[in-house]
PDB file of C-alpha atoms in Angstrom:
ATOM      1  CA  MET A   1     -30.869 161.878 -64.420  1.00 93.00           C
ATOM      2  CA  PRO A   2     -32.014 162.023 -68.066  1.00 97.00           C
ATOM      3  CA  ARG A   3     -35.715 161.556 -68.757  1.00 98.00           C
ATOM      4  CA  VAL A   4     -37.229 159.063 -71.180  1.00 98.00           C
ATOM      5  CA  VAL A   5     -40.757 158.266 -72.339  1.00 98.00           C
ATOM      6  CA  VAL A   6     -41.871 154.673 -71.799  1.00 98.00           C
ATOM      7  CA  ALA A   7     -45.084 152.747 -72.263  1.00 97.00           C
ATOM      8  CA  THR A   8     -45.875 151.142 -68.911  1.00 97.00           C
ATOM      9  CA  ALA A   9     -48.696 149.016 -70.372  1.00 97.00           C
ATOM     10  CA  TYR A  10     -50.323 148.273 -73.730  1.00 97.00           C
ATOM     11  CA  GLY A  11     -53.111 150.604 -74.766  1.00 97.00           C
ATOM     12  CA  GLY A  12     -53.720 154.175 -75.879  1.00 96.00           C
ATOM     13  CA  PRO A  13     -51.590 157.279 -75.350  1.00 97.00           C
ATOM     14  CA  GLU A  14     -52.507 157.264 -71.668  1.00 97.00           C
ATOM     15  CA  VAL A  15     -49.963 154.457 -71.099  1.00 97.00           C
ATOM     16  CA  LEU A  16     -47.052 156.796 -71.901  1.00 98.00           C
ATOM     17  CA  GLN A  17     -45.104 158.122 -68.941  1.00 97.00           C
ATOM     18  CA  VAL A  18     -41.905 160.074 -68.403  1.00 97.00           C
ATOM     19  CA  VAL A  19     -39.380 158.387 -66.143  1.00 97.00           C
ATOM     20  CA  ASP A  20     -35.761 158.927 -65.141  1.00 97.00           C
ATOM     21  CA  GLU A  21     -33.381 156.437 -66.723  1.00 95.00           C
ATOM     22  CA  ALA A  22     -29.622 156.451 -67.162  1.00 94.00           C
ATOM     23  CA  PRO A  23     -28.668 155.753 -70.784  1.00 94.00           C
ATOM     24  CA  GLY A  24     -25.453 153.912 -70.009  1.00 93.00           C
ATOM     25  CA  ALA A  25     -22.142 154.300 -71.806  1.00 96.00           C
ATOM     26  CA  PRO A  26     -21.752 153.668 -75.532  1.00 98.00           C
ATOM     27  CA  GLY A  27     -20.076 150.407 -76.449  1.00 97.00           C
ATOM     28  CA  PRO A  28     -18.022 149.614 -79.550  1.00 98.00           C
ATOM     29  CA  GLY A  29     -19.608 151.130 -82.641  1.00 98.00           C
ATOM     30  CA  GLU A  30     -22.076 153.155 -80.551  1.00 98.00           C
ATOM     31  CA  VAL A  31     -22.542 156.788 -79.523  1.00 98.00           C
ATOM     32  CA  LEU A  32     -24.380 158.556 -76.711  1.00 98.00           C
ATOM     33  CA  LEU A  33     -26.747 161.098 -78.242  1.00 98.00           C
ATOM     34  CA  ALA A  34     -28.203 164.196 -76.586  1.00 98.00           C
ATOM     35  CA  VAL A  35     -31.563 164.310 -78.337  1.00 98.00           C
ATOM     36  CA  ARG A  36     -32.732 167.645 -79.726  1.00 98.00           C
ATOM     37  CA  ALA A  37     -35.880 166.336 -81.449  1.00 98.00           C
ATOM     38  CA  ALA A  38     -37.473 162.909 -81.907  1.00 98.00           C
ATOM     39  CA  GLY A  39     -39.996 161.994 -84.587  1.00 98.00           C
ATOM     40  CA  VAL A  40     -43.477 160.755 -83.620  1.00 97.00           C
ATOM     41  CA  ASN A  41     -44.741 158.075 -85.999  1.00 96.00           C
ATOM     42  CA  PRO A  42     -47.763 155.781 -86.438  1.00 94.00           C
ATOM     43  CA  VAL A  43     -45.563 152.721 -85.904  1.00 94.00           C
ATOM     44  CA  ASP A  44     -44.931 153.913 -82.340  1.00 96.00           C
ATOM     45  CA  ARG A  45     -48.681 153.709 -81.642  1.00 96.00           C
ATOM     46  CA  ARG A  46     -48.801 150.202 -83.072  1.00 94.00           C
ATOM     47  CA  ILE A  47     -46.027 149.187 -80.690  1.00 96.00           C
ATOM     48  CA  PHE A  48     -47.546 150.529 -77.463  1.00 96.00           C
ATOM     49  CA  GLY A  49     -51.006 149.589 -78.698  1.00 96.00           C
ATOM     50  CA  GLY A  50     -50.012 145.926 -78.879  1.00 95.00           C
ATOM     51  CA  GLY A  51     -50.080 145.671 -82.663  1.00 91.00           C
ATOM     52  CA  PHE A  52     -46.788 143.765 -82.688  1.00 91.00           C
ATOM     53  CA  GLY A  53     -47.553 141.678 -79.620  1.00 92.00           C
ATOM     54  CA  ALA A  54     -48.495 142.420 -76.031  1.00 93.00           C
ATOM     55  CA  ASP A  55     -46.111 140.408 -73.888  1.00 95.00           C
ATOM     56  CA  PRO A  56     -46.053 141.953 -70.379  1.00 94.00           C
ATOM     57  CA  ALA A  57     -42.457 140.782 -70.045  1.00 95.00           C
ATOM     58  CA  ASP A  58     -41.445 143.386 -72.651  1.00 95.00           C
ATOM     59  CA  LEU A  59     -42.718 146.290 -70.542  1.00 96.00           C
ATOM     60  CA  PRO A  60     -41.818 149.058 -70.061  1.00 96.00           C
ATOM     61  CA  LEU A  61     -41.322 149.836 -73.746  1.00 96.00           C
ATOM     62  CA  ARG A  62     -38.907 152.423 -75.105  1.00 97.00           C
ATOM     63  CA  LEU A  63     -40.191 154.216 -78.205  1.00 98.00           C
ATOM     64  CA  GLY A  64     -38.901 156.340 -81.068  1.00 98.00           C
ATOM     65  CA  PHE A  65     -37.134 155.258 -84.255  1.00 98.00           C
ATOM     66  CA  GLU A  66     -35.663 158.617 -85.319  1.00 98.00           C
ATOM     67  CA  ALA A  67     -34.035 161.647 -83.750  1.00 98.00           C
ATOM     68  CA  SER A  68     -31.628 164.505 -84.242  1.00 98.00           C
ATOM     69  CA  GLY A  69     -29.050 165.484 -81.676  1.00 98.00           C
ATOM     70  CA  VAL A  70     -25.484 166.080 -80.554  1.00 98.00           C
ATOM     71  CA  VAL A  71     -23.049 163.257 -79.882  1.00 98.00           C
ATOM     72  CA  LEU A  72     -21.931 163.417 -76.248  1.00 98.00           C
ATOM     73  CA  GLU A  73     -19.603 160.427 -76.301  1.00 98.00           C
ATOM     74  CA  ALA A  74     -18.438 157.947 -78.924  1.00 98.00           C
ATOM     75  CA  GLY A  75     -17.466 154.352 -78.256  1.00 98.00           C
ATOM     76  CA  PRO A  76     -14.521 152.621 -79.922  1.00 98.00           C
ATOM     77  CA  GLY A  77     -14.860 152.273 -83.690  1.00 97.00           C
ATOM     78  CA  ALA A  78     -17.868 154.575 -83.974  1.00 98.00           C
ATOM     79  CA  GLN A  79     -18.269 154.722 -87.732  1.00 97.00           C
ATOM     80  CA  GLY A  80     -21.195 156.206 -89.604  1.00 97.00           C
ATOM     81  CA  PRO A  81     -22.148 155.778 -93.260  1.00 97.00           C
ATOM     82  CA  LEU A  82     -20.175 158.891 -94.163  1.00 97.00           C
ATOM     83  CA  GLY A  83     -17.208 158.496 -91.823  1.00 97.00           C
ATOM     84  CA  PRO A  84     -16.202 158.411 -88.152  1.00 98.00           C
ATOM     85  CA  VAL A  85     -18.630 159.814 -85.566  1.00 98.00           C
ATOM     86  CA  ALA A  86     -17.151 161.783 -82.663  1.00 98.00           C
ATOM     87  CA  ALA A  87     -18.228 163.753 -79.619  1.00 98.00           C
ATOM     88  CA  GLY A  88     -19.638 167.138 -80.620  1.00 98.00           C
ATOM     89  CA  ASP A  89     -20.986 165.967 -83.988  1.00 98.00           C
ATOM     90  CA  GLU A  90     -24.503 167.094 -84.890  1.00 98.00           C
ATOM     91  CA  VAL A  91     -26.339 164.169 -86.457  1.00 98.00           C
ATOM     92  CA  VAL A  92     -29.622 162.832 -87.786  1.00 98.00           C
ATOM     93  CA  ALA A  93     -30.133 159.309 -86.457  1.00 98.00           C
ATOM     94  CA  PHE A  94     -32.248 156.566 -88.062  1.00 98.00           C
ATOM     95  CA  ARG A  95     -32.986 153.726 -87.540  1.00 97.00           C
ATOM     96  CA  ILE A  96     -32.629 153.761 -83.761  1.00 98.00           C
ATOM     97  CA  ALA A  97     -34.513 152.530 -80.692  1.00 97.00           C
ATOM     98  CA  GLY A  98     -35.659 154.697 -77.792  1.00 97.00           C
ATOM     99  CA  GLY A  99     -35.497 158.148 -79.366  1.00 98.00           C
ATOM    100  CA  TYR A 100     -38.206 159.530 -77.028  1.00 98.00           C
ATOM    101  CA  ALA A 101     -35.542 160.582 -74.543  1.00 98.00           C
ATOM    102  CA  GLU A 102     -33.180 163.307 -73.457  1.00 98.00           C
ATOM    103  CA  GLN A 103     -30.254 160.951 -74.035  1.00 98.00           C
ATOM    104  CA  VAL A 104     -30.033 157.629 -75.865  1.00 98.00           C
ATOM    105  CA  VAL A 105     -27.290 155.238 -76.933  1.00 98.00           C
ATOM    106  CA  VAL A 106     -27.512 154.451 -80.656  1.00 98.00           C
ATOM    107  CA  GLY A 107     -25.435 152.689 -83.260  1.00 98.00           C
ATOM    108  CA  ALA A 108     -23.052 155.015 -85.037  1.00 98.00           C
ATOM    109  CA  ALA A 109     -24.119 153.381 -88.303  1.00 98.00           C
ATOM    110  CA  ALA A 110     -27.481 155.120 -87.868  1.00 98.00           C
ATOM    111  CA  CYS A 111     -25.920 158.603 -87.749  1.00 98.00           C
ATOM    112  CA  ILE A 112     -25.838 160.976 -90.725  1.00 98.00           C
ATOM    113  CA  PRO A 113     -24.153 164.408 -90.298  1.00 98.00           C
ATOM    114  CA  LYS A 114     -26.738 167.176 -89.856  1.00 98.00           C
ATOM    115  CA  PRO A 115     -26.029 170.175 -92.096  1.00 98.00           C
ATOM    116  CA  PRO A 116     -26.201 173.548 -90.311  1.00 98.00           C
ATOM    117  CA  ALA A 117     -29.002 174.661 -92.641  1.00 98.00           C
ATOM    118  CA  LEU A 118     -31.288 171.873 -91.398  1.00 98.00           C
ATOM    119  CA  GLY A 119     -33.020 172.680 -88.116  1.00 98.00           C
ATOM    120  CA  TRP A 120     -33.223 170.231 -85.231  1.00 98.00           C
ATOM    121  CA  GLU A 121     -36.973 169.708 -85.411  1.00 98.00           C
ATOM    122  CA  ALA A 122     -37.054 169.257 -89.185  1.00 98.00           C
ATOM    123  CA  ALA A 123     -34.131 166.824 -88.937  1.00 98.00           C
ATOM    124  CA  GLY A 124     -35.664 164.825 -86.098  1.00 98.00           C
ATOM    125  CA  GLY A 125     -38.835 164.081 -88.037  1.00 98.00           C
ATOM    126  CA  LEU A 126     -37.396 163.613 -91.521  1.00 98.00           C
ATOM    127  CA  LEU A 127     -36.013 160.186 -92.106  1.00 98.00           C
ATOM    128  CA  LEU A 128     -38.672 157.589 -91.282  1.00 98.00           C
ATOM    129  CA  ALA A 129     -41.156 159.242 -93.634  1.00 97.00           C
ATOM    130  CA  GLY A 130     -38.424 160.156 -96.099  1.00 98.00           C
ATOM    131  CA  VAL A 131     -36.929 156.697 -96.527  1.00 98.00           C
ATOM    132  CA  THR A 132     -40.403 155.169 -96.755  1.00 98.00           C
ATOM    133  CA  ALA A 133     -41.335 157.533 -99.567  1.00 98.00           C
ATOM    134  CA  TRP A 134     -38.016 156.875-101.303  1.00 98.00           C
ATOM    135  CA  HIS A 135     -38.669 153.127-101.132  1.00 98.00           C
ATOM    136  CA  THR A 136     -42.167 153.462-102.617  1.00 98.00           C
ATOM    137  CA  LEU A 137     -40.808 155.423-105.558  1.00 98.00           C
ATOM    138  CA  ALA A 138     -37.959 152.967-106.091  1.00 98.00           C
ATOM    139  CA  VAL A 139     -40.515 150.163-106.460  1.00 98.00           C
ATOM    140  CA  ALA A 140     -43.338 151.959-108.307  1.00 98.00           C
ATOM    141  CA  GLU A 141     -40.756 153.636-110.588  1.00 98.00           C
ATOM    142  CA  PRO A 142     -42.734 156.643-111.862  1.00 98.00           C
ATOM    143  CA  ALA A 143     -40.730 158.283-114.622  1.00 97.00           C
ATOM    144  CA  ALA A 144     -40.636 161.767-116.068  1.00 98.00           C
ATOM    145  CA  GLY A 145     -43.808 162.385-118.061  1.00 97.00           C
ATOM    146  CA  GLU A 146     -45.754 159.612-116.351  1.00 98.00           C
ATOM    147  CA  THR A 147     -48.680 160.067-113.963  1.00 98.00           C
ATOM    148  CA  LEU A 148     -48.474 158.917-110.335  1.00 98.00           C
ATOM    149  CA  LEU A 149     -51.424 158.667-107.941  1.00 98.00           C
ATOM    150  CA  VAL A 150     -50.544 159.171-104.258  1.00 98.00           C
ATOM    151  CA  HIS A 151     -53.177 158.288-101.669  1.00 98.00           C
ATOM    152  CA  ALA A 152     -53.003 160.297 -98.397  1.00 97.00           C
ATOM    153  CA  ALA A 153     -50.690 162.723-100.134  1.00 97.00           C
ATOM    154  CA  SER A 154     -50.823 165.321 -97.354  1.00 95.00           C
ATOM    155  CA  GLY A 155     -49.391 162.973 -94.717  1.00 94.00           C
ATOM    156  CA  ALA A 156     -45.679 162.880 -93.987  1.00 96.00           C
ATOM    157  CA  VAL A 157     -44.865 159.957 -96.292  1.00 97.00           C
ATOM    158  CA  GLY A 158     -47.229 161.238 -98.976  1.00 97.00           C
ATOM    159  CA  ARG A 159     -45.746 164.744 -98.914  1.00 97.00           C
ATOM    160  CA  CYS A 160     -42.248 163.332 -99.287  1.00 98.00           C
ATOM    161  CA  ALA A 161     -43.342 161.090-102.156  1.00 98.00           C
ATOM    162  CA  VAL A 162     -45.033 164.019-103.913  1.00 98.00           C
ATOM    163  CA  GLN A 163     -41.959 166.235-103.689  1.00 98.00           C
ATOM    164  CA  LEU A 164     -39.522 163.530-104.760  1.00 98.00           C
ATOM    165  CA  ALA A 165     -41.729 162.496-107.694  1.00 98.00           C
ATOM    166  CA  VAL A 166     -42.332 166.050-108.897  1.00 98.00           C
ATOM    167  CA  ALA A 167     -38.578 166.656-108.795  1.00 98.00           C
ATOM    168  CA  ARG A 168     -38.058 163.813-111.291  1.00 96.00           C
ATOM    169  CA  GLY A 169     -40.647 165.268-113.680  1.00 98.00           C
ATOM    170  CA  THR A 170     -43.557 162.988-112.808  1.00 98.00           C
ATOM    171  CA  ARG A 171     -47.108 164.300-112.880  1.00 98.00           C
ATOM    172  CA  VAL A 172     -48.627 163.675-109.430  1.00 98.00           C
ATOM    173  CA  ILE A 173     -52.300 163.412-108.491  1.00 98.00           C
ATOM    174  CA  GLY A 174     -52.723 163.339-104.711  1.00 98.00           C
ATOM    175  CA  THR A 175     -55.713 162.504-102.532  1.00 98.00           C
ATOM    176  CA  ALA A 176     -56.359 164.598 -99.455  1.00 96.00           C
ATOM    177  CA  SER A 177     -59.104 166.401 -97.597  1.00 94.00           C
ATOM    178  CA  PRO A 178     -60.057 169.707 -99.273  1.00 95.00           C
ATOM    179  CA  SER A 179     -58.399 171.685 -96.467  1.00 94.00           C
ATOM    180  CA  ARG A 180     -55.010 170.310 -97.619  1.00 95.00           C
ATOM    181  CA  HIS A 181     -55.455 170.945-101.345  1.00 97.00           C
ATOM    182  CA  ASP A 182     -53.635 174.278-101.407  1.00 97.00           C
ATOM    183  CA  ASP A 183     -50.676 172.647 -99.665  1.00 95.00           C
ATOM    184  CA  LEU A 184     -50.511 169.957-102.335  1.00 97.00           C
ATOM    185  CA  ARG A 185     -50.773 172.483-105.166  1.00 98.00           C
ATOM    186  CA  ALA A 186     -47.836 174.355-103.638  1.00 97.00           C
ATOM    187  CA  LEU A 187     -45.819 171.129-103.857  1.00 97.00           C
ATOM    188  CA  GLY A 188     -46.678 170.691-107.529  1.00 98.00           C
ATOM    189  CA  ALA A 189     -49.399 168.038-107.193  1.00 98.00           C
ATOM    190  CA  GLU A 190     -52.958 168.030-108.503  1.00 98.00           C
ATOM    191  CA  PRO A 191     -55.211 167.403-105.494  1.00 98.00           C
ATOM    192  CA  VAL A 192     -58.428 165.399-105.399  1.00 98.00           C
ATOM    193  CA  ALA A 193     -60.727 164.799-102.434  1.00 97.00           C
ATOM    194  CA  TYR A 194     -61.050 161.252-101.183  1.00 95.00           C
ATOM    195  CA  GLY A 195     -64.494 159.804-100.511  1.00 94.00           C
ATOM    196  CA  GLU A 196     -67.354 158.680-102.696  1.00 94.00           C
ATOM    197  CA  GLY A 197     -66.637 159.226-106.381  1.00 95.00           C
ATOM    198  CA  LEU A 198     -62.836 159.239-105.990  1.00 97.00           C
ATOM    199  CA  GLN A 199     -62.270 156.952-108.959  1.00 96.00           C
ATOM    200  CA  GLU A 200     -64.347 159.182-111.236  1.00 97.00           C
ATOM    201  CA  ARG A 201     -62.552 162.330-110.064  1.00 98.00           C
ATOM    202  CA  VAL A 202     -59.136 160.832-110.724  1.00 98.00           C
ATOM    203  CA  ARG A 203     -60.231 159.465-114.094  1.00 97.00           C
ATOM    204  CA  ALA A 204     -61.446 162.933-115.078  1.00 97.00           C
ATOM    205  CA  LEU A 205     -57.911 164.233-114.469  1.00 97.00           C
ATOM    206  CA  ALA A 206     -56.267 161.234-116.156  1.00 97.00           C
ATOM    207  CA  PRO A 207     -58.675 159.792-118.747  1.00 95.00           C
ATOM    208  CA  GLY A 208     -56.068 157.296-119.932  1.00 90.00           C
ATOM    209  CA  GLY A 209     -55.454 155.996-116.431  1.00 90.00           C
ATOM    210  CA  VAL A 210     -52.384 156.450-114.266  1.00 98.00           C
ATOM    211  CA  ASP A 211     -49.034 154.719-114.570  1.00 98.00           C
ATOM    212  CA  ALA A 212     -48.340 153.975-110.908  1.00 98.00           C
ATOM    213  CA  ALA A 213     -49.930 154.383-107.489  1.00 98.00           C
ATOM    214  CA  ILE A 214     -48.647 154.706-103.937  1.00 98.00           C
ATOM    215  CA  ASP A 215     -51.076 153.910-101.133  1.00 98.00           C
ATOM    216  CA  CYS A 216     -50.306 155.569 -97.815  1.00 97.00           C
ATOM    217  CA  ALA A 217     -53.939 155.431 -96.652  1.00 96.00           C
ATOM    218  CA  GLY A 218     -54.628 151.716 -96.373  1.00 95.00           C
ATOM    219  CA  THR A 219     -58.299 152.007 -97.271  1.00 97.00           C
ATOM    220  CA  ASP A 220     -60.349 149.843 -99.611  1.00 97.00           C
ATOM    221  CA  GLU A 221     -61.173 153.012-101.524  1.00 97.00           C
ATOM    222  CA  ALA A 222     -57.490 153.651-102.205  1.00 98.00           C
ATOM    223  CA  ILE A 223     -56.859 150.071-103.315  1.00 98.00           C
ATOM    224  CA  ASP A 224     -60.014 149.883-105.449  1.00 97.00           C
ATOM    225  CA  THR A 225     -59.153 153.135-107.224  1.00 97.00           C
ATOM    226  CA  SER A 226     -55.568 152.067-107.839  1.00 98.00           C
ATOM    227  CA  LEU A 227     -56.600 148.694-109.234  1.00 97.00           C
ATOM    228  CA  ALA A 228     -59.119 150.339-111.551  1.00 97.00           C
ATOM    229  CA  LEU A 229     -56.712 152.923-112.953  1.00 97.00           C
ATOM    230  CA  VAL A 230     -53.250 151.297-112.984  1.00 97.00           C
ATOM    231  CA  ALA A 231     -52.778 148.597-115.608  1.00 96.00           C
ATOM    232  CA  ASP A 232     -49.682 146.988-114.065  1.00 97.00           C
ATOM    233  CA  ARG A 233     -50.319 145.753-110.514  1.00 96.00           C
ATOM    234  CA  GLY A 234     -46.575 145.565-109.999  1.00 96.00           C
ATOM    235  CA  ARG A 235     -46.559 149.371-110.003  1.00 98.00           C
ATOM    236  CA  ILE A 236     -49.118 149.680-107.207  1.00 98.00           C
ATOM    237  CA  VAL A 237     -47.479 149.790-103.774  1.00 98.00           C
ATOM    238  CA  THR A 238     -48.957 150.041-100.298  1.00 98.00           C
ATOM    239  CA  ILE A 239     -47.397 150.763 -96.921  1.00 97.00           C
ATOM    240  CA  ALA A 240     -50.648 150.173 -95.033  1.00 96.00           C
ATOM    241  CA  ALA A 241     -53.139 147.755 -96.653  1.00 97.00           C
ATOM    242  CA  PHE A 242     -51.147 144.568 -96.124  1.00 96.00           C
ATOM    243  CA  ALA A 243     -53.965 142.008 -95.977  1.00 96.00           C
ATOM    244  CA  ARG A 244     -55.866 143.453 -98.939  1.00 97.00           C
ATOM    245  CA  GLY A 245     -52.681 144.099-100.868  1.00 96.00           C
ATOM    246  CA  ALA A 246     -51.564 140.495-100.476  1.00 96.00           C
ATOM    247  CA  ARG A 247     -54.882 139.255-101.828  1.00 96.00           C
ATOM    248  CA  GLU A 248     -54.704 141.597-104.826  1.00 96.00           C
ATOM    249  CA  GLY A 249     -51.087 140.875-105.724  1.00 95.00           C
ATOM    250  CA  ILE A 250     -49.786 144.422-105.284  1.00 97.00           C
ATOM    251  CA  ARG A 251     -46.433 145.355-103.734  1.00 97.00           C
ATOM    252  CA  LEU A 252     -46.296 145.446 -99.915  1.00 98.00           C
ATOM    253  CA  LEU A 253     -43.580 147.653 -98.451  1.00 98.00           C
ATOM    254  CA  GLY A 254     -42.403 148.325 -94.902  1.00 96.00           C
ATOM    255  CA  GLY A 255     -42.834 146.423 -91.670  1.00 90.00           C
ATOM    256  CA  GLY A 256     -46.165 144.694 -92.246  1.00 89.00           C
ATOM    257  CA  PRO A 257     -46.701 140.959 -92.692  1.00 91.00           C
ATOM    258  CA  GLY A 258     -45.221 139.740 -95.958  1.00 94.00           C
ATOM    259  CA  ALA A 259     -43.858 143.179 -96.812  1.00 96.00           C
ATOM    260  CA  ASP A 260     -40.495 144.038 -98.347  1.00 97.00           C
ATOM    261  CA  PRO A 261     -38.570 146.084 -95.741  1.00 97.00           C
ATOM    262  CA  GLY A 262     -36.298 147.537 -98.411  1.00 97.00           C
ATOM    263  CA  THR A 263     -33.505 147.872 -95.863  1.00 97.00           C
ATOM    264  CA  ALA A 264     -30.677 148.517 -98.306  1.00 97.00           C
ATOM    265  CA  ILE A 265     -32.725 151.027-100.333  1.00 98.00           C
ATOM    266  CA  ARG A 266     -33.784 152.914 -97.225  1.00 98.00           C
ATOM    267  CA  GLU A 267     -30.343 153.038 -95.661  1.00 97.00           C
ATOM    268  CA  ALA A 268     -28.755 154.285 -98.876  1.00 97.00           C
ATOM    269  CA  ALA A 269     -31.366 157.054 -99.167  1.00 98.00           C
ATOM    270  CA  ARG A 270     -30.562 158.728 -95.846  1.00 98.00           C
ATOM    271  CA  PRO A 271     -27.684 161.023 -96.888  1.00 98.00           C
ATOM    272  CA  GLU A 272     -29.528 162.178-100.015  1.00 98.00           C
ATOM    273  CA  LEU A 273     -32.712 162.945 -98.076  1.00 98.00           C
ATOM    274  CA  VAL A 274     -30.763 164.964 -95.512  1.00 98.00           C
ATOM    275  CA  ARG A 275     -29.068 166.888 -98.323  1.00 98.00           C
ATOM    276  CA  LEU A 276     -32.367 167.642-100.071  1.00 98.00           C
ATOM    277  CA  ALA A 277     -33.936 168.823 -96.818  1.00 98.00           C
ATOM    278  CA  ALA A 278     -30.970 171.072 -96.035  1.00 98.00           C
ATOM    279  CA  GLU A 279     -31.291 172.617 -99.507  1.00 98.00           C
ATOM    280  CA  GLY A 280     -35.007 173.274 -98.974  1.00 97.00           C
ATOM    281  CA  ARG A 281     -35.984 170.829-101.720  1.00 97.00           C
ATOM    282  CA  LEU A 282     -37.736 168.410 -99.348  1.00 98.00           C
ATOM    283  CA  VAL A 283     -39.885 170.095 -96.721  1.00 97.00           C
ATOM    284  CA  LEU A 284     -42.163 168.736 -94.009  1.00 96.00           C
ATOM    285  CA  PRO A 285     -44.002 171.223 -91.787  1.00 95.00           C
ATOM    286  CA  VAL A 286     -43.290 170.380 -88.149  1.00 96.00           C
ATOM    287  CA  GLN A 287     -45.276 170.710 -84.935  1.00 96.00           C
ATOM    288  CA  ALA A 288     -43.291 170.281 -81.728  1.00 97.00           C
ATOM    289  CA  PHE A 289     -44.409 168.931 -78.363  1.00 98.00           C
ATOM    290  CA  PRO A 290     -42.350 168.734 -75.168  1.00 98.00           C
ATOM    291  CA  LEU A 291     -41.078 165.316 -74.165  1.00 98.00           C
ATOM    292  CA  ALA A 292     -43.684 165.188 -71.397  1.00 96.00           C
ATOM    293  CA  GLY A 293     -46.339 165.832 -74.064  1.00 97.00           C
ATOM    294  CA  ALA A 294     -45.803 162.508 -75.864  1.00 97.00           C
ATOM    295  CA  ALA A 295     -49.340 161.327 -75.078  1.00 97.00           C
ATOM    296  CA  GLU A 296     -50.768 164.647 -76.268  1.00 96.00           C
ATOM    297  CA  ALA A 297     -48.777 164.375 -79.499  1.00 96.00           C
ATOM    298  CA  HIS A 298     -50.179 160.925 -80.225  1.00 96.00           C
ATOM    299  CA  ARG A 299     -53.716 162.089 -79.490  1.00 95.00           C
ATOM    300  CA  ALA A 300     -53.199 164.920 -81.971  1.00 93.00           C
ATOM    301  CA  ALA A 301     -51.917 162.461 -84.558  1.00 92.00           C
ATOM    302  CA  VAL A 302     -54.940 160.198 -84.136  1.00 91.00           C
ATOM    303  CA  ALA A 303     -57.287 163.189 -84.427  1.00 87.00           C
ATOM    304  CA  GLY A 304     -55.619 163.998 -87.742  1.00 77.00           C
ATOM    305  CA  HIS A 305     -55.810 167.758 -87.413  1.00 62.00           C
ATOM    306  CA  ALA A 306     -52.138 168.610 -87.047  1.00 66.00           C
ATOM    307  CA  GLY A 307     -51.275 168.912 -90.733  1.00 74.00           C
ATOM    308  CA  ALA A 308     -47.633 168.587 -89.792  1.00 89.00           C
ATOM    309  CA  LYS A 309     -44.953 166.106 -88.820  1.00 95.00           C
ATOM    310  CA  LEU A 310     -45.015 165.765 -85.046  1.00 97.00           C
ATOM    311  CA  VAL A 311     -41.809 165.753 -83.019  1.00 98.00           C
ATOM    312  CA  LEU A 312     -40.898 165.675 -79.345  1.00 98.00           C
ATOM    313  CA  VAL A 313     -38.402 168.223 -78.064  1.00 98.00           C
ATOM    314  CA  PRO A 314     -36.674 167.347 -74.771  1.00 95.00           C
TER     315      PRO A 314
END
C-alpha cells in the first residue's frame, strides 16, 4: 500500500510519521499522481505546529502543497490549465493537498506539464516559492532601472524574486548572511548582511533610497529598513510580518491574516515559471530527503543551514 506522511499530533517535526494509506480513485476533474518529489515549505510547519488551529478532530493531518509526478489515472473531465490531463503525463502540481506521499489524488486544474529539461526534484520544489515571488513583484512593481530591496534574498522565495527582478532589468539589493553573498552575486544581486547597521549599509549602496521592497524575513529590522528607505508604502510588501505590516499600512501578501492571497495572479504564473525553470532562467538549488526523512527535513529547515530548497523523494 502506498505510504504517506501524516502529523499524528500538533507540535514539532517529531509528530510526523509515515503510514500506509490508499489514495482512492480520482473522481471527475481529478487525477491520481505518482509523486516523484514533494516540496517542503514553512507553511507545512505552521500547519502541524498548530499555527492555523489545533483541533484534535482534524488529526491526522496530510501535508504538502506542491509536487511533481506521473499521472497514473485520470478521472472524467480531467482538464488542466493547458489542456486535458491523461495517464502517463509528467506534471508539476500546485496547489494541492497531501503531497508528502507516494501517491495522491489531486485536481487536474493544479497540473502543469513538466518539460523534459526540468528534473523531478527541481519541479517538485518550484511553484510555491515561485508563485509567491511572482505575486510580490506584481504588487511591488519594480521596473527596469529601479532599485528593489529583497529581505531574506537567499531563501527560496527571495532567490526567485531576485532572479525574476534582475531579468526585467531591476537593480536588486538583497539581504543575507555573508555565507550566501557569493550566491546572490551570481544571481545578479548586490548582497548586504542583515543585522545591526543594515539601514546604513543599504543606504550606502542606494543613497537616494530604494523604489520598492519585498520582505521575506518578517523581522522588525526588515520592516524598519524598508519604511526608512522606500518613499511609497504601497510598494513595500511582506509575506511574513502580518501584524506589523498591518499597523504600518504596507501590503500583506499570502495566507496570513488580512493578506491578499493573489489567487488569480499565482495561478496564471505557473506555466511561465515552469517554462523559465526548464530553460535554466529560474534556478533553485535542491536538497532531497527520503519520504521517511520528513521530520529530518523540517529540522534542517528550522536550523537554516541547508541553503537549498528541500524536497521529499518517495
